[in-house]
mmCIF file of C-alpha atoms in Angstrom:
data_model
loop_
_atom_site.group_PDB
_atom_site.id
_atom_site.type_symbol
_atom_site.label_atom_id
_atom_site.label_comp_id
_atom_site.label_asym_id
_atom_site.label_seq_id
_atom_site.Cartn_x
_atom_site.Cartn_y
_atom_site.Cartn_z
ATOM 1 C CA MET H 1 -20.487 -11.981 -24.304
ATOM 2 C CA THR H 2 -23.223 -12.461 -21.800
ATOM 3 C CA SER H 3 -22.944 -12.005 -18.037
ATOM 4 C CA LEU H 4 -24.996 -13.143 -15.172
ATOM 5 C CA THR H 5 -24.406 -10.904 -12.169
ATOM 6 C CA GLY H 6 -25.092 -12.137 -8.615
ATOM 7 C CA LEU H 7 8.845 2.690 1.890
ATOM 8 C CA PHE H 8 44.039 12.136 12.189
ATOM 9 C CA GLY H 9 46.362 13.132 14.377
ATOM 10 C CA ALA H 10 50.143 12.665 13.923
ATOM 11 C CA PRO H 11 52.215 11.374 16.944
ATOM 12 C CA ASN H 12 55.178 13.456 18.179
ATOM 13 C CA SER H 13 57.081 10.596 19.843
ATOM 14 C CA TRP H 14 60.013 11.228 17.461
ATOM 15 C CA ARG H 15 61.005 14.203 19.656
ATOM 16 C CA ARG H 16 61.549 12.089 22.756
ATOM 17 C CA GLY H 17 65.250 11.404 23.735
ATOM 18 C CA VAL H 18 66.721 13.609 20.922
ATOM 19 C CA PRO H 19 68.680 16.761 22.026
ATOM 20 C CA THR H 20 67.108 19.951 20.934
ATOM 21 C CA VAL H 21 70.368 21.317 19.362
ATOM 22 C CA ALA H 22 70.866 18.150 17.316
ATOM 23 C CA ALA H 23 67.343 18.325 16.142
ATOM 24 C CA VAL H 24 67.745 21.953 15.102
ATOM 25 C CA ALA H 25 71.118 21.229 13.407
ATOM 26 C CA ALA H 26 69.694 18.332 11.506
ATOM 27 C CA PHE H 27 66.819 20.482 10.482
ATOM 28 C CA SER H 28 69.201 23.285 9.350
ATOM 29 C CA VAL H 29 71.312 20.894 7.270
ATOM 30 C CA MET H 30 68.267 19.471 5.663
ATOM 31 C CA VAL H 31 66.971 22.889 4.731
ATOM 32 C CA ALA H 32 70.386 24.128 3.559
ATOM 33 C CA GLY H 33 70.879 21.083 1.381
ATOM 34 C CA SER H 34 67.467 21.240 -0.139
ATOM 35 C CA PRO H 35 66.862 22.880 -3.495
ATOM 36 C CA ALA H 36 65.011 26.156 -3.497
ATOM 37 C CA ALA H 37 61.332 25.594 -3.560
ATOM 38 C CA ALA H 38 59.659 26.865 -6.642
ATOM 39 C CA ALA H 39 57.083 29.568 -6.133
ATOM 40 C CA PRO H 40 53.617 28.098 -6.437
ATOM 41 C CA GLU H 41 51.599 29.034 -9.438
ATOM 42 C CA THR H 42 48.358 30.782 -8.738
ATOM 43 C CA ALA H 43 45.258 31.232 -10.776
ATOM 44 C CA ASP H 44 42.055 33.085 -10.172
ATOM 45 C CA LEU H 45 39.104 30.726 -9.968
ATOM 46 C CA ALA H 46 35.562 31.752 -10.489
ATOM 47 C CA PRO H 47 33.379 31.251 -7.410
ATOM 48 C CA VAL H 48 31.097 28.249 -7.566
ATOM 49 C CA ALA H 49 27.597 28.568 -6.236
ATOM 50 C CA VAL H 50 26.549 25.602 -4.140
ATOM 51 C CA THR H 51 22.875 25.078 -3.527
ATOM 52 C CA ALA H 52 21.696 22.579 -0.947
ATOM 53 C CA PRO H 53 19.009 20.219 -2.290
ATOM 54 C CA ALA H 54 15.509 20.878 -1.047
ATOM 55 C CA PRO H 55 14.293 18.302 1.452
ATOM 56 C CA ALA H 56 11.865 15.754 0.053
ATOM 57 C CA ARG H 57 8.245 16.626 0.814
ATOM 58 C CA LEU H 58 6.323 13.889 2.548
ATOM 59 C CA ASP H 59 3.012 13.285 0.876
ATOM 60 C CA VAL H 60 0.133 12.566 3.233
ATOM 61 C CA GLN H 61 -3.483 11.709 2.655
ATOM 62 C CA GLU H 62 -4.849 12.382 6.144
ATOM 63 C CA ARG H 63 -4.273 14.455 9.272
ATOM 64 C CA PRO H 64 -6.046 14.190 12.662
ATOM 65 C CA ASP H 65 -7.620 17.669 12.750
ATOM 66 C CA VAL H 66 -8.880 20.407 10.468
ATOM 67 C CA PHE H 67 -5.929 22.790 11.078
ATOM 68 C CA SER H 68 -3.168 20.271 10.295
ATOM 69 C CA ALA H 69 -5.159 18.919 7.356
ATOM 70 C CA GLY H 70 -5.534 22.452 5.964
ATOM 71 C CA VAL H 71 -1.784 23.166 6.285
ATOM 72 C CA ALA H 72 -0.921 19.890 4.574
ATOM 73 C CA ALA H 73 -3.449 20.444 1.794
ATOM 74 C CA ALA H 74 -2.094 23.948 1.069
ATOM 75 C CA GLU H 75 1.526 22.665 0.943
ATOM 76 C CA LEU H 76 0.791 19.545 -1.102
ATOM 77 C CA GLY H 77 -1.766 20.941 -3.490
ATOM 78 C CA HIS H 78 -4.392 18.252 -2.947
ATOM 79 C CA ARG H 79 -7.169 17.587 -0.498
ATOM 80 C CA VAL H 80 -6.350 15.917 2.842
ATOM 81 C CA GLU H 81 -8.779 13.967 4.975
ATOM 82 C CA VAL H 82 -9.499 14.889 8.595
ATOM 83 C CA SER H 83 -9.219 11.455 10.205
ATOM 84 C CA GLY H 84 -10.534 12.703 13.550
ATOM 85 C CA MET H 85 -13.891 13.520 11.959
ATOM 86 C CA ARG H 86 -14.628 10.119 10.453
ATOM 87 C CA THR H 87 -17.898 8.345 11.128
ATOM 88 C CA PRO H 88 -18.895 4.944 9.778
ATOM 89 C CA THR H 89 -20.639 6.542 6.818
ATOM 90 C CA THR H 90 -18.924 9.964 6.364
ATOM 91 C CA SER H 91 -15.439 11.353 5.571
ATOM 92 C CA THR H 92 -14.382 15.032 5.782
ATOM 93 C CA PHE H 93 -11.655 16.577 3.577
ATOM 94 C CA VAL H 94 -9.889 19.977 3.484
ATOM 95 C CA ASN H 95 -9.048 21.383 0.046
ATOM 96 C CA PRO H 96 -5.851 23.401 -0.763
ATOM 97 C CA ASN H 97 -7.943 26.603 -0.719
ATOM 98 C CA GLY H 98 -9.231 25.855 2.802
ATOM 99 C CA THR H 99 -12.736 24.765 1.918
ATOM 100 C CA GLN H 100 -14.099 21.525 3.357
ATOM 101 C CA VAL H 101 -15.923 18.651 1.708
ATOM 102 C CA LEU H 102 -18.122 16.106 3.468
ATOM 103 C CA GLU H 103 -18.643 12.809 1.672
ATOM 104 C CA SER H 104 -21.466 10.596 2.857
ATOM 105 C CA SER H 105 -22.428 7.065 1.842
ATOM 106 C CA ASN H 106 -25.364 4.788 2.499
ATOM 107 C CA PHE H 107 -22.897 1.990 3.424
ATOM 108 C CA SER H 108 -19.956 1.709 5.863
ATOM 109 C CA ARG H 109 -17.035 3.559 4.248
ATOM 110 C CA ASN H 110 -15.015 3.527 7.522
ATOM 111 C CA ILE H 111 -14.757 0.546 9.890
ATOM 112 C CA PRO H 112 -12.675 -0.182 13.040
ATOM 113 C CA ASP H 113 -9.088 -1.305 12.346
ATOM 114 C CA ALA H 114 -6.953 -3.601 14.572
ATOM 115 C CA LYS H 115 -6.535 -0.765 17.103
ATOM 116 C CA GLY H 116 -10.218 0.085 17.150
ATOM 117 C CA ALA H 117 -9.867 3.381 15.251
ATOM 118 C CA LEU H 118 -12.071 4.115 12.262
ATOM 119 C CA ALA H 119 -10.200 3.626 8.977
ATOM 120 C CA PRO H 120 -11.331 3.594 5.343
ATOM 121 C CA VAL H 121 -12.586 0.312 3.956
ATOM 122 C CA ASP H 122 -9.935 -1.354 1.760
ATOM 123 C CA THR H 123 -11.264 -3.478 -1.089
ATOM 124 C CA SER H 124 -7.864 -4.359 -2.645
ATOM 125 C CA VAL H 125 -7.212 -8.052 -3.252
ATOM 126 C CA ALA H 126 -3.778 -9.523 -2.326
ATOM 127 C CA LYS H 127 -2.265 -12.994 -2.500
ATOM 128 C CA ALA H 128 -1.357 -14.730 0.771
ATOM 129 C CA SER H 129 1.704 -16.961 1.410
ATOM 130 C CA ASP H 130 -0.431 -20.088 1.148
ATOM 131 C CA GLY H 131 -1.668 -19.150 -2.327
ATOM 132 C CA SER H 132 -5.106 -18.038 -1.267
ATOM 133 C CA TRP H 133 -6.342 -14.483 -1.715
ATOM 134 C CA GLY H 134 -7.533 -12.007 0.885
ATOM 135 C CA VAL H 135 -8.815 -8.467 1.078
ATOM 136 C CA GLY H 136 -7.612 -5.464 3.097
ATOM 137 C CA LEU H 137 -9.744 -3.880 5.799
ATOM 138 C CA HIS H 138 -13.262 -5.052 5.084
ATOM 139 C CA ALA H 139 -16.241 -5.864 7.266
ATOM 140 C CA LEU H 140 -16.863 -9.171 5.490
ATOM 141 C CA ARG H 141 -13.157 -10.232 5.491
ATOM 142 C CA PRO H 142 -13.509 -12.000 2.103
ATOM 143 C CA ARG H 143 -11.129 -14.899 1.374
ATOM 144 C CA PHE H 144 -10.740 -16.701 -1.927
ATOM 145 C CA THR H 145 -9.231 -20.106 -2.712
ATOM 146 C CA SER H 146 -6.207 -20.355 -5.062
ATOM 147 C CA SER H 147 -8.228 -22.420 -7.522
ATOM 148 C CA ALA H 148 -11.892 -23.015 -8.071
ATOM 149 C CA THR H 149 -13.668 -25.203 -5.539
ATOM 150 C CA SER H 150 -17.178 -25.594 -4.326
ATOM 151 C CA SER H 151 -16.202 -23.060 -1.597
ATOM 152 C CA SER H 152 -14.180 -20.540 -3.638
ATOM 153 C CA LEU H 153 -15.408 -17.583 -1.601
ATOM 154 C CA ALA H 154 -15.728 -17.286 2.170
ATOM 155 C CA VAL H 155 -17.078 -14.235 3.960
ATOM 156 C CA ALA H 156 -17.455 -13.557 7.672
ATOM 157 C CA THR H 157 -20.741 -12.800 9.347
ATOM 158 C CA ALA H 158 -21.831 -12.317 12.934
ATOM 159 C CA SER H 159 -23.016 -15.913 12.952
ATOM 160 C CA GLY H 160 -19.889 -17.442 11.376
ATOM 161 C CA ASP H 161 -18.325 -17.902 7.948
ATOM 162 C CA VAL H 162 -20.452 -18.366 4.879
ATOM 163 C CA LYS H 163 -18.926 -20.075 1.824
ATOM 164 C CA PHE H 164 -20.003 -19.879 -1.789
ATOM 165 C CA GLY H 165 -19.061 -21.680 -4.980
ATOM 166 C CA LEU H 166 -20.140 -23.780 -7.912
ATOM 167 C CA ALA H 167 -21.107 -27.339 -7.186
ATOM 168 C CA SER H 168 -18.715 -28.953 -9.721
ATOM 169 C CA PRO H 169 -16.129 -26.387 -10.942
ATOM 170 C CA SER H 170 -12.959 -27.227 -12.891
ATOM 171 C CA THR H 171 -10.174 -27.476 -10.230
ATOM 172 C CA THR H 172 -7.617 -26.444 -12.892
ATOM 173 C CA SER H 173 -9.159 -22.987 -12.944
ATOM 174 C CA VAL H 174 -6.544 -20.888 -11.071
ATOM 175 C CA ALA H 175 -7.548 -17.526 -9.663
ATOM 176 C CA THR H 176 -6.008 -14.481 -11.343
ATOM 177 C CA LYS H 177 -6.199 -10.869 -10.195
ATOM 178 C CA ASP H 178 -8.584 -8.711 -12.134
ATOM 179 C CA GLY H 179 -7.811 -5.045 -11.448
ATOM 180 C CA THR H 180 -7.377 -3.863 -7.862
ATOM 181 C CA ALA H 181 -10.469 -5.305 -6.258
ATOM 182 C CA GLY H 182 -11.302 -8.226 -8.504
ATOM 183 C CA LEU H 183 -10.495 -11.903 -8.901
ATOM 184 C CA ASP H 184 -11.248 -14.113 -11.862
ATOM 185 C CA TYR H 185 -11.483 -17.893 -12.190
ATOM 186 C CA PRO H 186 -11.215 -18.508 -15.961
ATOM 187 C CA LYS H 187 -12.961 -21.467 -17.558
ATOM 188 C CA VAL H 188 -14.435 -22.623 -14.307
ATOM 189 C CA LEU H 189 -16.797 -24.515 -16.561
ATOM 190 C CA PRO H 190 -16.683 -24.960 -20.335
ATOM 191 C CA GLY H 191 -17.146 -21.509 -21.813
ATOM 192 C CA VAL H 192 -17.767 -19.984 -18.403
ATOM 193 C CA ASP H 193 -15.593 -17.633 -16.259
ATOM 194 C CA LEU H 194 -16.355 -16.888 -12.620
ATOM 195 C CA ASP H 195 -15.628 -13.281 -11.627
ATOM 196 C CA TYR H 196 -15.633 -11.675 -8.168
ATOM 197 C CA GLN H 197 -15.532 -7.940 -7.457
ATOM 198 C CA VAL H 198 -15.066 -6.681 -3.889
ATOM 199 C CA LEU H 199 -17.267 -3.704 -3.118
ATOM 200 C CA PRO H 200 -17.104 -1.568 0.071
ATOM 201 C CA ASP H 201 -20.058 -3.402 1.554
ATOM 202 C CA ALA H 202 -20.384 -6.584 -0.480
ATOM 203 C CA VAL H 203 -18.798 -9.092 -2.852
ATOM 204 C CA LYS H 204 -20.285 -9.271 -6.329
ATOM 205 C CA GLU H 205 -20.249 -12.611 -8.111
ATOM 206 C CA THR H 206 -20.662 -12.801 -11.895
ATOM 207 C CA LEU H 207 -20.680 -15.664 -14.369
ATOM 208 C CA VAL H 208 -19.329 -14.581 -17.757
ATOM 209 C CA LEU H 209 -20.487 -16.761 -20.653
ATOM 210 C CA ALA H 210 -18.436 -17.069 -23.836
ATOM 211 C CA SER H 211 -21.706 -17.574 -25.671
ATOM 212 C CA ALA H 212 -25.381 -17.902 -24.973
ATOM 213 C CA SER H 213 -25.194 -21.668 -25.317
ATOM 214 C CA ALA H 214 -22.409 -21.968 -22.684
ATOM 215 C CA GLY H 215 -24.974 -21.299 -20.034
ATOM 216 C CA SER H 216 -26.694 -24.580 -20.662
ATOM 217 C CA GLY H 217 -23.986 -26.503 -18.782
ATOM 218 C CA LEU H 218 -24.209 -24.496 -15.599
ATOM 219 C CA SER H 219 -24.388 -26.462 -12.396
ATOM 220 C CA SER H 220 -25.762 -25.441 -9.052
ATOM 221 C CA PHE H 221 -24.335 -22.798 -6.738
ATOM 222 C CA LEU H 222 -23.645 -23.877 -3.185
ATOM 223 C CA CYS H 223 -23.981 -21.772 -0.055
ATOM 224 C CA LYS H 224 -22.460 -23.282 3.082
ATOM 225 C CA TRP H 225 -23.192 -21.894 6.532
ATOM 226 C CA ARG H 226 -21.980 -23.899 9.518
ATOM 227 C CA SER H 227 -23.221 -27.425 8.870
ATOM 228 C CA LEU H 228 -25.861 -26.442 6.397
ATOM 229 C CA VAL H 229 -25.384 -26.758 2.636
#
């Protein structure tokens, strides 16, 4: 195979209006006419130990400061991120033993969320109600069509959306999820699959050829920006 990469009370109303003596007499007759109550049987029972279930431990991945992150990491047994120390390119973690780790990237690993706070980039692909596909928190806000078109991929830029796709793809090629951050359009052309992988700072496009000869039928790629093609 060849690839080209681009979550009770009882009432006591019965006492009202009834003489006390009559009530006592009736009570006495009832007791006198009743058979002797049998002595209750007793048995020694072994005590039963009752242990309350332990409360479920809430797993967390981040805490706002070093102290709370350290406490959480020690209790949970895994590292916890200090969200208050994020920068666009760095993330700080506290290990269960109290040591800290700083991870740095040469791309934006944290970007502003809907509230303006820095949050980790999310490259996971999810299907929308209209059948199209979108990505979590991502600077490019990638969107993919449900089936192959000449504008299968759209990404956002400061100057507007840019769309990419093959010039004459098979419209029967329906997008299928490929892992967590990938999308695949099978047989977009005879012997050719179109694969997209969402990276933290980019979208990678790859043509996968069933054979070397399948590449001979490739058509042009289109890039659409505003009114330009």
